[in-house]
Amino acid sequence: MSTADAHLDRVTRRRLRVRGQVQGVGFRPFVYRLARELGVEGYVLNDGRGVVIEAEGVAGTLETLRSRMETEKPLLAQIDAVEAEELEPVGVGHGFEIVRSALGGCEARVTVDTAVCADCVAELLDVRDRRYGYALINCTNCGPRYSIVEGIPYDRENTTMRGFAMCDRCAAEYEDVEDRRHHAQPIACHDCGPTLRLVSPRGCVIPADPIVRAVELLRAGRVLAIKGLGGYHLAVRADDAGAVSRLRLRKHRDAKPLAVMVRGVAAARELVDISEAGVEAMSGPACPIVLAARKAGPRVAEGVAPGTDRLGVMLPYTPIHHLLFAADETLGPLVMTSGNLTDEPLVIDNDEAVERLGGLCDAMLWHDRPIARRVDDSVVLDMGDGVLPIRRARGFVPAPVRMGVASERMGLCVGGELKNTVAVVRGDEVILSHHLGDLKHALALKGFERAVDDLMRLFDVKPAWVACDMHPVYMSSQLARRWAERWEVPLIEVQHHHAHVASLVAEYGLSERVLGIVCDGVGYGDGGAVWGGELLVADASGYERVAHLRPLRLAGGDAAARDARRCGLGLLDQAYGDGLAEKAIARELVPDATERAMLTTMLRRGVRCVESTAAGRVFDGVAALLGVCETNRFEAEAPMALEAAAREGVAPEVGLLFDLEDGQIDLVPLVRYLVHARRRGEAAGDLARLFHEQFAAALAEAASGAAEANEISTVGLTGGVFCNALLTELLTGELERRGLRVLRHRRVPANDGGLALGQALVAATRMNQAKGSESCV
């Protein structure tokens, strides 16, 4: 026998520490069954850092245990690392067992919420099953996790289910290691679990079968509030124009598109042209809303998604959703929008629902399982060859993103002002919060503070530094300064667009410099300038601005973000200067002579104006000039309408209509062409397409020169403007034809929802460098 064979035949004992998403996913019973099959003795337990296994047996068998553990792991499990330690054998005859979780430390992951699995749906709809019709059915492979957990380790007493004592049959399933619900912490049934009820807007129980009556109300055009995994939805029939209109009126949501839930993939394909990548995303455990190209025809009311060629569709992901569709096989698509007034936080509590949703709905379908934290639906954009994250929430958080750099100290990152997310940093892991929304609303700001406290408590993070945006008046930055002072830790301010590029660098784990093309609506630049159309050569440690759009003068500053006409006037001011007020296009844009004179005078004299390089404002202005959209009733309405128009158009054949000099991209030739072509009667869609193609060509030309000058071959596209799929497709093609590698976001949004990740990478790098410098002194 060789030495190697002798080693494999030797009885040994090993402690395996498994890190990753291994709690709340059936990992312990999986290890138990595998160990029993292999004849290995010992135990497995959860602790504050992950899962610990002590295994004793022949060394070769322990190698098999470890190998199969990694290759045959449960569906929802993710193993990041396995650390092995040799121990002294204690002898055979003790068997293998699952032992009670150990306290201490808090480095374990919290598993994401997932859509109800096919096995549970089958039981839900099987009249012979004891959980037939049970609206909160779940198992080890699906259901609530992040939305119910209140502490680590992930055990029932640390969840919002601790108030529901298991009945004998549920307890038997919970203890049976061969059962699909073994150690499923939210396990419940009709006899012992939370209960579904239909109630009036005041919270009084409606005496009827909750599902049957709810479907009747939906059929009648009523607005229904439905409690889900991470909060409430407001639901109406998507094909009922009157119901959709009433919902918008009550919710104070004039125009922003509404998401639609359909019963299956086939029904989704009737509404949208969706790629295989989109179907895969929609059908996966995260079950996000997928934005896809809308098909022509009156399948849903026009008021569901006016002015855009995209429609957000999703599949049922809770048992309640499946019961609603099963109760009426003819029930069509349902609008499912967040349960709140526009710009307010999502409602999660039943008493809160009566107070805040009672005036918005005709009835509420709720249950009494408490929700620990607000978790909105995630949203992705179908790009054909993959999906682009737009909002990262349910199904994706709090799964960490590894950033390629290990922070030597824990930290907190507070993100931006709009589409806010926050993050805590532990080593090389960035744990991003769910989508928190826009912090200008008082209730949203309170939610932001609660989310920070919640993340730090849940993951046992005591920040040794705080990172924020450079903008002096962002509420997130003001609070970061206050916390850093209170905790007596360093405050690290990260430039907005550097954070955007750094988020891409972190996603891909890059160490080399990249050329970031950053296009968004606004960001605080060097010296207080307003940036938003930038080309930055950057890595984790710094950036250099190498090109940008020509600054655009905006009358009234922030008012131009809503009034796209002001952006259009700014473009005309650049193109024509004096005499602007008497131009025919200016008169069409602002018919009121007094208002027009005021705005043009402001522009000409530079009074109460802001100069901005923001690409978003350029899109606003072109949308107004082409008569596509004059007002942003919600963020990016005008650019979305411009993209929709461009999808229908064919660009006229012309040469390049921009100037590029000393790193400045000047679009005046393009603006003049658009104005003259519009006066000639050319179609708005054709000109919108031309604008997209020329804008992409201008960015590609500037990027090509900057990449060559800086010996860079990788270009990253980031910033909210790249939620425009057409621009992203055109620019990607232009860059790749020039031999450049193009990076797009895969894990976090291109918009400000990804800022906290970029802040984490920049801040961790700076702190590590500072500590290194101190050690050299």
Coordinates of N, CA, C and O in Angstrom, one line a residue, residues 306-375:
P306 N -48.2 54.4 -19.8 CA -48.4 55.3 -20.9 C -47.0 55.9 -21.3 O -46.1 56.1 -20.5
G307 N -46.8 56.2 -22.6 CA -45.7 56.9 -23.1 C -44.4 56.1 -23.1 O -43.3 56.7 -23.3
T308 N -44.4 54.8 -22.9 CA -43.2 54.0 -23.0 C -43.5 52.7 -23.8 O -44.6 52.2 -23.8
D309 N -42.4 52.2 -24.4 CA -42.6 51.0 -25.1 C -42.2 49.7 -24.3 O -42.2 48.6 -24.8
R310 N -42.0 49.9 -23.0 CA -41.7 48.8 -22.1 C -42.9 48.6 -21.2 O -43.6 49.4 -20.8
L311 N -43.0 47.3 -20.8 CA -44.0 46.9 -19.8 C -43.3 46.0 -18.7 O -42.5 45.1 -19.1
G312 N -43.5 46.3 -17.5 CA -42.9 45.5 -16.4 C -43.9 44.3 -16.1 O -45.0 44.5 -15.7
V313 N -43.4 43.1 -16.2 CA -44.2 41.9 -16.0 C -43.5 41.0 -15.0 O -42.2 40.9 -14.9
M314 N -44.3 40.3 -14.2 CA -43.7 39.4 -13.2 C -44.7 38.2 -13.0 O -45.9 38.3 -13.4
L315 N -44.2 37.1 -12.5 CA -45.0 35.9 -12.2 C -45.4 35.9 -10.8 O -44.8 36.6 -9.9
P316 N -46.4 35.2 -10.4 CA -46.8 35.0 -9.0 C -45.6 34.4 -8.2 O -45.0 33.5 -8.7
Y317 N -45.4 35.0 -7.1 CA -44.3 34.5 -6.3 C -44.6 34.2 -4.8 O -43.8 33.7 -4.1
T318 N -45.8 34.4 -4.4 CA -46.3 34.0 -3.1 C -47.5 33.0 -3.3 O -48.1 33.1 -4.3
P319 N -47.8 32.2 -2.3 CA -48.9 31.3 -2.4 C -50.2 32.1 -2.6 O -51.1 31.7 -3.3
I320 N -50.3 33.3 -2.0 CA -51.5 34.1 -2.2 C -51.7 34.4 -3.6 O -52.9 34.3 -4.2
H321 N -50.7 34.8 -4.3 CA -50.8 35.1 -5.8 C -51.3 33.9 -6.5 O -52.2 34.0 -7.4
H322 N -50.7 32.8 -6.2 CA -51.1 31.5 -6.9 C -52.6 31.2 -6.7 O -53.3 30.8 -7.6
L323 N -53.1 31.4 -5.4 CA -54.5 31.1 -5.1 C -55.4 32.0 -5.8 O -56.5 31.6 -6.3
L324 N -55.0 33.3 -6.0 CA -55.9 34.3 -6.7 C -56.1 33.8 -8.2 O -57.2 33.8 -8.7
F325 N -55.0 33.4 -8.8 CA -55.1 33.0 -10.2 C -55.8 31.7 -10.3 O -56.5 31.4 -11.3
A326 N -55.6 30.8 -9.4 CA -56.2 29.5 -9.4 C -57.7 29.5 -9.2 O -58.5 28.7 -9.6
A327 N -58.2 30.5 -8.4 CA -59.6 30.7 -8.1 C -60.4 31.0 -9.3 O -61.6 30.8 -9.3
D328 N -59.8 31.6 -10.3 CA -60.5 32.0 -11.5 C -59.6 31.8 -12.7 O -58.7 32.7 -12.9
E329 N -59.8 30.8 -13.5 CA -58.9 30.5 -14.6 C -59.0 31.5 -15.7 O -58.1 31.6 -16.6
T330 N -60.0 32.4 -15.7 CA -60.1 33.4 -16.7 C -59.6 34.8 -16.2 O -59.6 35.7 -17.0
L331 N -59.1 34.8 -15.0 CA -58.5 36.1 -14.5 C -57.3 36.5 -15.3 O -56.3 35.7 -15.4
G332 N -57.3 37.7 -15.8 CA -56.2 38.1 -16.6 C -55.1 38.8 -15.8 O -55.1 38.7 -14.6
P333 N -54.2 39.6 -16.5 CA -53.1 40.3 -15.8 C -53.7 41.2 -14.7 O -54.7 41.9 -14.9
L334 N -52.9 41.3 -13.7 CA -53.2 42.2 -12.6 C -52.1 43.3 -12.4 O -50.9 42.9 -12.4
V335 N -52.5 44.5 -12.3 CA -51.6 45.5 -11.8 C -51.2 45.2 -10.4 O -52.0 44.9 -9.6
M336 N -49.9 45.2 -10.1 CA -49.3 44.9 -8.8 C -48.3 46.0 -8.5 O -47.2 45.9 -8.9
T337 N -48.7 47.1 -7.8 CA -47.9 48.2 -7.6 C -47.7 48.3 -6.1 O -48.5 47.8 -5.3
S338 N -46.6 49.0 -5.7 CA -46.3 49.1 -4.3 C -47.4 49.7 -3.4 O -48.1 50.7 -3.9
G339 N -47.6 49.1 -2.3 CA -48.7 49.6 -1.4 C -48.3 50.8 -0.6 O -47.8 50.7 0.6
N340 N -48.4 52.0 -1.2 CA -48.1 53.2 -0.6 C -48.6 54.4 -1.4 O -49.0 54.2 -2.6
L341 N -48.6 55.6 -0.8 CA -48.8 56.8 -1.6 C -47.4 57.0 -2.4 O -46.4 56.6 -1.9
T342 N -47.5 57.6 -3.5 CA -46.3 57.9 -4.3 C -45.2 58.6 -3.4 O -45.5 59.5 -2.7
D343 N -44.0 58.1 -3.5 CA -42.8 58.6 -2.8 C -42.8 58.2 -1.3 O -41.8 58.5 -0.6
E344 N -43.8 57.6 -0.8 CA -43.8 57.2 0.6 C -43.2 55.7 0.7 O -43.2 55.0 -0.3
P345 N -42.7 55.3 1.9 CA -42.2 54.0 2.0 C -43.3 52.9 1.9 O -44.5 53.2 2.1
L346 N -42.9 51.7 1.5 CA -43.9 50.6 1.4 C -44.5 50.3 2.8 O -43.8 50.3 3.8
V347 N -45.8 50.0 2.8 CA -46.5 49.6 4.0 C -46.3 48.1 4.3 O -46.4 47.3 3.4
I348 N -45.9 47.8 5.5 CA -45.7 46.4 5.9 C -46.5 45.9 7.0 O -46.7 44.7 7.2
D349 N -47.0 46.8 7.8 CA -47.7 46.4 9.1 C -49.3 46.5 8.9 O -49.7 47.5 8.2
N350 N -50.0 45.7 9.5 CA -51.5 45.7 9.3 C -52.1 46.9 9.8 O -53.0 47.5 9.2
D351 N -51.7 47.4 11.0 CA -52.3 48.6 11.6 C -51.9 49.8 10.7 O -52.7 50.7 10.5
E352 N -50.7 49.8 10.2 CA -50.2 50.8 9.3 C -51.0 50.8 8.0 O -51.3 51.8 7.4
A353 N -51.4 49.6 7.6 CA -52.2 49.5 6.3 C -53.5 50.2 6.5 O -54.0 50.8 5.6
V354 N -54.1 50.0 7.6 CA -55.4 50.6 7.9 C -55.3 52.2 7.8 O -56.1 52.9 7.2
E355 N -54.2 52.6 8.4 CA -54.0 54.1 8.5 C -53.6 54.7 7.1 O -54.1 55.7 6.7
R356 N -52.7 54.0 6.4 CA -52.1 54.6 5.2 C -52.7 54.1 3.9 O -52.6 54.8 2.9
L357 N -53.3 52.9 3.9 CA -53.9 52.3 2.7 C -55.4 52.3 2.7 O -56.0 52.1 1.7
G358 N -56.0 52.6 3.9 CA -57.4 52.5 4.0 C -58.2 53.4 3.0 O -59.2 53.0 2.5
G359 N -57.6 54.5 2.7 CA -58.2 55.5 1.8 C -57.9 55.2 0.3 O -58.4 55.9 -0.6
L360 N -57.0 54.2 0.1 CA -56.5 53.9 -1.3 C -57.2 52.7 -1.9 O -57.2 52.5 -3.1
C361 N -57.8 51.8 -1.0 CA -58.3 50.5 -1.5 C -59.7 50.3 -1.1 O -60.2 51.1 -0.2
D362 N -60.3 49.3 -1.6 CA -61.7 48.9 -1.3 C -61.7 47.7 -0.3 O -62.8 47.5 0.3
A363 N -60.6 47.0 -0.2 CA -60.5 45.9 0.7 C -59.1 45.5 0.8 O -58.3 45.9 0.0
M364 N -58.7 44.8 1.9 CA -57.4 44.4 2.1 C -57.3 42.9 2.4 O -58.1 42.3 3.2
L365 N -56.4 42.2 1.7 CA -56.2 40.8 1.8 C -54.9 40.6 2.6 O -53.8 40.8 2.1
W366 N -55.0 40.4 3.9 CA -53.8 40.4 4.7 C -53.7 39.1 5.6 O -54.6 38.3 5.7
H367 N -52.5 38.9 6.1 CA -52.2 37.8 7.0 C -51.6 38.4 8.2 O -51.2 39.6 8.3
D368 N -51.4 37.6 9.3 CA -50.8 38.1 10.5 C -49.4 37.6 10.8 O -49.0 37.6 11.9
R369 N -48.7 37.2 9.7 CA -47.3 37.0 9.9 C -46.5 38.3 9.8 O -46.6 39.0 8.8
P370 N -45.9 38.8 10.9 CA -45.2 40.1 10.8 C -44.1 40.1 9.8 O -43.4 39.1 9.6
I371 N -43.9 41.3 9.2 CA -42.8 41.5 8.3 C -41.7 42.3 9.0 O -42.1 43.4 9.6
A372 N -40.5 41.9 9.0 CA -39.5 42.5 9.8 C -39.0 43.8 9.2 O -38.5 44.7 9.9
R373 N -39.0 43.8 7.8 CA -38.4 45.0 7.1 C -39.1 45.1 5.8 O -39.5 44.1 5.2
R374 N -39.1 46.3 5.2 CA -39.7 46.6 3.9 C -38.8 46.0 2.8 O -37.6 46.4 2.8
V375 N -39.3 45.3 1.9 CA -38.5 44.7 0.8 C -39.4 44.8 -0.5 O -40.3 44.0 -0.7

